[in-house]
Short mmCIF file of C-alpha atoms in Angstrom, two decimals:
data_model
loop_
_atom_site.label_atom_id
_atom_site.label_comp_id
_atom_site.label_asym_id
_atom_site.label_seq_id
_atom_site.Cartn_x
_atom_site.Cartn_y
_atom_site.Cartn_z
CA UNK A 1 90.66 87.35 68.21
CA UNK A 2 92.42 86.37 71.43
CA UNK A 3 95.52 88.28 72.59
CA UNK A 4 94.80 91.08 70.13
CA UNK A 5 96.58 94.30 71.16
CA UNK A 6 98.27 97.24 69.49
CA UNK A 7 101.50 95.93 68.01
CA UNK A 8 104.70 97.94 68.53
CA UNK A 9 107.39 95.34 67.80
CA UNK A 10 107.82 92.05 65.96
CA UNK A 11 110.33 89.29 66.71
CA UNK A 12 112.11 87.71 63.73
CA UNK A 13 112.74 84.05 64.50
CA UNK A 14 115.24 83.74 61.66
CA UNK A 15 117.01 80.44 61.13
CA UNK A 16 118.01 77.64 63.51
CA UNK A 17 118.98 78.48 67.10
CA UNK A 18 122.31 76.65 66.67
CA UNK A 19 125.11 79.27 67.28
CA UNK A 20 127.58 77.35 65.09
CA UNK A 21 125.16 77.35 62.17
CA UNK A 22 124.56 81.06 62.73
CA UNK A 23 128.27 81.81 62.37
CA UNK A 24 128.51 79.73 59.18
CA UNK A 25 125.47 81.45 57.69
CA UNK A 26 126.79 84.85 58.75
CA UNK A 27 130.05 84.22 56.89
CA UNK A 28 128.27 82.91 53.76
CA UNK A 29 125.68 85.71 53.62
CA UNK A 30 128.34 88.36 54.28
CA UNK A 31 130.32 87.14 51.26
CA UNK A 32 127.23 87.08 49.03
CA UNK A 33 126.13 90.53 50.21
CA UNK A 34 129.61 91.95 49.62
CA UNK A 35 129.60 90.42 46.14
CA UNK A 36 126.21 92.02 45.49
CA UNK A 37 127.38 95.48 46.58
CA UNK A 38 130.78 95.34 44.84
CA UNK A 39 129.53 93.76 41.60
CA UNK A 40 126.50 95.98 41.11
CA UNK A 41 128.32 99.16 42.16
CA UNK A 42 131.13 98.35 39.73
CA UNK A 43 128.65 97.80 36.89
CA UNK A 44 126.87 101.08 37.72
CA UNK A 45 130.13 103.08 37.82
CA UNK A 46 131.47 101.56 34.58
CA UNK A 47 128.24 102.31 32.71
CA UNK A 48 128.18 105.89 33.96
CA UNK A 49 131.85 106.60 33.16
CA UNK A 50 132.27 104.90 29.76
CA UNK A 51 130.31 106.53 26.92
CA UNK A 52 130.63 103.31 24.86
CA UNK A 53 128.21 101.75 27.36
CA UNK A 54 125.61 104.50 26.95
CA UNK A 55 123.17 102.28 25.06
CA UNK A 56 119.68 100.93 25.88
CA UNK A 57 120.97 97.54 27.07
CA UNK A 58 123.36 99.08 29.60
CA UNK A 59 120.80 101.70 30.56
CA UNK A 60 118.50 98.93 31.78
CA UNK A 61 121.43 97.09 33.39
CA UNK A 62 122.17 100.27 35.32
CA UNK A 63 118.62 100.26 36.68
CA UNK A 64 118.92 96.55 37.51
CA UNK A 65 122.08 97.25 39.51
CA UNK A 66 120.30 99.98 41.49
CA UNK A 67 117.39 97.64 42.21
CA UNK A 68 119.65 94.77 43.29
CA UNK A 69 121.74 96.95 45.64
CA UNK A 70 118.62 98.46 47.21
CA UNK A 71 116.78 95.13 47.38
CA UNK A 72 119.59 93.27 49.14
CA UNK A 73 120.29 96.23 51.45
CA UNK A 74 116.67 96.33 52.60
CA UNK A 75 116.91 92.74 53.87
CA UNK A 76 120.46 91.47 54.44
CA UNK A 77 121.95 93.90 57.04
CA UNK A 78 119.18 93.19 59.56
CA UNK A 79 119.42 89.47 58.77
CA UNK A 80 123.16 89.55 59.58
CA UNK A 81 122.45 91.31 62.87
CA UNK A 82 119.86 88.63 63.63
CA UNK A 83 122.44 85.88 63.01
CA UNK A 84 124.75 87.55 65.54
CA UNK A 85 121.91 87.71 68.07
CA UNK A 86 121.77 91.51 68.03
CA UNK A 87 118.65 92.38 66.05
CA UNK A 88 115.80 89.90 66.47
CA UNK A 89 113.33 92.61 67.43
CA UNK A 90 112.06 94.98 64.74
CA UNK A 91 109.61 97.83 65.29
CA UNK A 92 106.23 97.85 63.57
CA UNK A 93 107.31 100.88 61.52
CA UNK A 94 110.60 99.23 60.61
CA UNK A 95 108.84 96.02 59.59
CA UNK A 96 106.34 97.99 57.50
CA UNK A 97 109.15 99.87 55.79
CA UNK A 98 110.95 96.62 54.97
CA UNK A 99 107.79 95.07 53.51
CA UNK A 100 107.16 98.20 51.48
CA UNK A 101 110.70 98.42 50.09
CA UNK A 102 111.19 94.77 49.21
CA UNK A 103 107.81 94.58 47.45
CA UNK A 104 108.48 97.71 45.39
CA UNK A 105 111.97 96.58 44.42
CA UNK A 106 111.03 92.96 43.71
CA UNK A 107 108.11 93.95 41.47
CA UNK A 108 110.27 96.52 39.69
CA UNK A 109 112.90 93.86 38.98
CA UNK A 110 110.25 91.53 37.58
CA UNK A 111 109.30 94.14 34.98
CA UNK A 112 112.92 95.17 34.30
CA UNK A 113 114.01 91.61 33.47
CA UNK A 114 111.14 91.32 30.98
CA UNK A 115 112.09 94.67 29.39
CA UNK A 116 115.72 93.55 29.11
CA UNK A 117 114.68 90.37 27.30
CA UNK A 118 112.64 92.47 24.86
CA UNK A 119 115.66 94.71 24.27
CA UNK A 120 117.79 91.67 23.39
CA UNK A 121 115.04 90.32 21.14
CA UNK A 122 114.90 93.57 19.15
CA UNK A 123 118.71 93.82 18.98
CA UNK A 124 119.17 90.27 17.62
CA UNK A 125 115.99 89.70 15.60
CA UNK A 126 115.53 93.25 14.22
CA UNK A 127 119.02 94.78 14.22
CA UNK A 128 118.31 97.25 11.38
CA UNK A 129 115.35 98.74 13.27
CA UNK A 130 116.91 98.56 16.75
CA UNK A 131 117.84 102.25 17.00
CA UNK A 132 114.36 103.26 15.87
CA UNK A 133 112.42 100.86 18.12
CA UNK A 134 114.60 101.23 21.24
CA UNK A 135 115.13 104.99 21.08
CA UNK A 136 115.88 106.91 24.29
CA UNK A 137 112.30 108.11 24.68
CA UNK A 138 111.08 104.51 24.67
CA UNK A 139 113.84 103.46 27.09
CA UNK A 140 113.02 106.18 29.60
CA UNK A 141 109.32 105.34 29.32
CA UNK A 142 109.89 101.62 29.91
CA UNK A 143 112.15 102.31 32.90
CA UNK A 144 109.57 104.71 34.36
CA UNK A 145 106.80 102.14 33.87
CA UNK A 146 108.81 99.46 35.69
CA UNK A 147 109.45 101.72 38.70
CA UNK A 148 105.92 103.18 38.74
CA UNK A 149 104.22 99.77 38.54
CA UNK A 150 106.48 98.37 41.26
CA UNK A 151 105.79 101.35 43.52
CA UNK A 152 102.02 101.30 42.93
CA UNK A 153 101.36 97.61 43.50
CA UNK A 154 104.03 97.24 46.19
CA UNK A 155 102.49 100.10 48.15
CA UNK A 156 99.01 98.68 47.73
CA UNK A 157 99.99 95.23 49.02
CA UNK A 158 101.98 96.62 51.95
CA UNK A 159 99.18 99.00 52.95
CA UNK A 160 96.53 96.26 53.01
CA UNK A 161 98.75 93.91 55.03
CA UNK A 162 99.77 96.51 57.63
CA UNK A 163 96.19 97.69 58.26
CA UNK A 164 95.25 94.28 59.67
CA UNK A 165 95.08 93.65 63.45
CA UNK A 166 97.75 91.26 64.75
CA UNK A 167 97.67 88.72 67.58
CA UNK A 168 100.29 87.80 70.15
CA UNK A 169 102.88 86.39 70.10
CA UNK A 170 104.30 88.76 67.49
CA UNK A 171 106.83 86.21 66.21
CA UNK A 172 107.53 86.25 62.45
CA UNK A 173 108.83 82.85 61.41
CA UNK A 174 111.22 84.25 58.83
CA UNK A 175 114.57 86.08 58.54
CA UNK A 176 112.90 89.33 57.41
CA UNK A 177 109.44 90.90 57.38
CA UNK A 178 108.14 88.83 54.48
CA UNK A 179 104.49 89.56 53.68
CA UNK A 180 103.22 85.96 53.83
CA UNK A 181 104.91 85.40 57.19
CA UNK A 182 103.40 88.64 58.55
CA UNK A 183 99.91 87.72 57.32
CA UNK A 184 100.05 84.54 59.41
CA UNK A 185 99.94 86.74 62.54
CA UNK A 186 96.77 88.57 61.49
CA UNK A 187 93.66 88.18 63.65
CA UNK A 188 91.30 89.25 60.86
CA UNK A 189 90.34 87.68 57.53
CA UNK A 190 93.25 87.95 55.08
CA UNK A 191 91.38 86.81 51.97
CA UNK A 192 91.58 90.20 50.24
CA UNK A 193 95.33 90.44 50.81
CA UNK A 194 95.89 86.88 49.58
CA UNK A 195 93.78 87.41 46.46
CA UNK A 196 95.70 90.61 45.70
CA UNK A 197 99.05 88.83 46.19
CA UNK A 198 97.96 86.06 43.81
CA UNK A 199 96.74 88.58 41.20
CA UNK A 200 99.98 90.56 41.44
CA UNK A 201 101.99 87.33 41.08
CA UNK A 202 100.11 86.49 37.88
CA UNK A 203 100.82 89.97 36.46
CA UNK A 204 104.41 90.37 37.68
CA UNK A 205 105.69 86.77 37.69
CA UNK A 206 103.79 84.56 35.27
CA UNK A 207 103.21 87.06 32.44
CA UNK A 208 106.81 88.40 32.43
CA UNK A 209 108.22 84.86 32.63
CA UNK A 210 106.16 83.75 29.62
CA UNK A 211 107.18 86.93 27.77
CA UNK A 212 110.87 86.29 28.52
CA UNK A 213 110.69 82.67 27.37
CA UNK A 214 108.97 83.68 24.12
CA UNK A 215 111.60 86.39 23.52
CA UNK A 216 114.48 83.96 23.96
CA UNK A 217 112.80 81.33 21.80
CA UNK A 218 112.54 83.92 19.02
CA UNK A 219 116.19 84.82 19.54
CA UNK A 220 117.26 81.18 19.31
CA UNK A 221 115.13 80.63 16.19
CA UNK A 222 116.68 83.72 14.57
CA UNK A 223 120.24 82.65 15.37
CA UNK A 224 119.72 79.07 14.22
CA UNK A 225 118.68 80.36 10.80
CA UNK A 226 122.18 81.85 10.40
CA UNK A 227 125.00 79.44 9.54
CA UNK A 228 127.59 80.77 11.94
CA UNK A 229 129.06 78.40 14.52
CA UNK A 230 130.76 81.08 16.68
CA UNK A 231 127.58 83.17 16.80
CA UNK A 232 125.54 80.08 17.75
CA UNK A 233 127.91 79.35 20.61
CA UNK A 234 127.93 82.95 21.84
CA UNK A 235 124.13 83.28 21.71
CA UNK A 236 123.46 79.93 23.37
CA UNK A 237 125.97 80.76 26.10
CA UNK A 238 124.45 84.21 26.70
CA UNK A 239 120.83 83.04 26.55
CA UNK A 240 121.60 80.06 28.79
CA UNK A 241 123.17 82.23 31.49
CA UNK A 242 120.34 84.76 31.31
CA UNK A 243 117.71 82.04 31.56
CA UNK A 244 119.53 80.60 34.58
CA UNK A 245 119.15 83.92 36.43
CA UNK A 246 115.53 84.21 35.29
CA UNK A 247 114.80 80.68 36.50
CA UNK A 248 116.33 81.40 39.91
CA UNK A 249 114.44 84.66 40.36
CA UNK A 250 111.02 83.89 38.87
CA UNK A 251 110.96 80.16 39.60
CA UNK A 252 111.59 80.46 43.31
CA UNK A 253 109.28 83.47 43.67
CA UNK A 254 106.46 81.60 41.89
CA UNK A 255 107.00 78.56 44.08
CA UNK A 256 106.92 80.65 47.27
CA UNK A 257 103.92 82.82 46.44
CA UNK A 258 101.86 80.61 44.12
CA UNK A 259 102.90 77.07 44.97
CA UNK A 260 100.74 74.61 46.94
CA UNK A 261 100.85 75.34 50.66
CA UNK A 262 102.61 78.67 50.08
CA UNK A 263 100.89 80.15 53.15
CA UNK A 264 101.86 77.30 55.48
CA UNK A 265 105.43 76.11 54.83
CA UNK A 266 107.70 78.61 56.60
CA UNK A 267 110.86 76.48 56.35
CA UNK A 268 110.57 76.18 52.59
CA UNK A 269 109.84 79.91 52.28
CA UNK A 270 113.06 80.81 54.10
CA UNK A 271 115.28 78.70 51.85
CA UNK A 272 113.63 79.74 48.58
CA UNK A 273 113.53 83.41 49.61
CA UNK A 274 117.32 83.37 49.80
CA UNK A 275 117.54 82.71 46.07
CA UNK A 276 115.67 85.81 44.93
CA UNK A 277 116.69 88.09 47.82
CA UNK A 278 120.44 87.36 47.99
CA UNK A 279 121.76 84.84 45.47
CA UNK A 280 120.14 86.34 42.36
CA UNK A 281 121.34 89.93 43.09
CA UNK A 282 124.89 88.63 43.61
CA UNK A 283 124.83 86.71 40.30
CA UNK A 284 123.20 89.38 38.11
CA UNK A 285 126.36 91.53 37.63
CA UNK A 286 128.40 88.49 36.60
CA UNK A 287 125.77 87.00 34.29
CA UNK A 288 124.50 90.16 32.62
CA UNK A 289 127.50 92.49 32.64
CA UNK A 290 130.96 91.44 33.80
CA UNK A 291 131.22 88.59 31.26
CA UNK A 292 130.51 91.08 28.46
CA UNK A 293 133.42 92.12 26.23
CA UNK A 294 132.49 95.83 26.27
CA UNK A 295 132.25 95.87 30.07
CA UNK A 296 135.63 94.13 30.37
CA UNK A 297 137.18 96.77 28.09
CA UNK A 298 135.60 99.55 30.19
CA UNK A 299 137.06 97.95 33.32
CA UNK A 300 140.54 97.83 31.75
CA UNK A 301 140.25 101.51 30.81
CA UNK A 302 139.29 102.37 34.39
CA UNK A 303 142.31 100.45 35.71
CA UNK A 304 144.62 102.32 33.30
CA UNK A 305 143.22 105.66 34.52
CA UNK A 306 143.99 104.70 38.11
CA UNK A 307 147.58 103.83 37.20
CA UNK A 308 148.06 107.19 35.45
CA UNK A 309 146.80 109.15 38.44
#
């Protein structure tokens, strides 16, 4: 309980103190962040403007784009300022807001990815009943559940963590206010917070991951029963790319929050956190949307409209 005072600011230690490395990382992260903003905004605009994309699959992709833009924007801008040596200090309120936002958005994305895999399962394995099963009422309900569950459990985790007393020095060994890094500064017992984090990880990481894998296994089994080489190739290509994104997002998150020594290895946390906070949001538009034939056609239509005007 030594050096316990009322905290007003935290210091984000970020990455290495090497200025050259900082400039390299700044350039790399700026490119990835720009790709995240441009790609997800483009997907969102195309889905809104083209009525051919007003279907359940693109409805959920629209929500995923909103989550990815918000998620990256809650973390990356301050990280870029930190790399330039201009924003290492963050207020207690600002840190709490960042924890709150990234937890809500990350948990929402966990549920959304599982819902999207279910949508693809119904579309491929039960095409005749797809319109009945995935009607708009069901879609709106599933989207609301993903946001509501993310908000509820994200708020609960953030509230418990921020109510703890903290000890000097208020140095967070991370590039943003990540909840495990903040808990390391607590002067009180953090068992309740850690148990809640583990329980939430089981519900939002393990269960959805298992559900996604089962959905894609059913899809592959259904496609393999059809003697169509082109359809096999298309499905394997699509499923493979989707599973790559899922592996990056869920795999790294599970390793950070549920892996051995997850509360002690700050260096590993920083590297793995980059995958689900920056790399995955930048890849999602390309993997889920921009490779799709319908999205490409919508993009061509948008370009033709610009030329006319």
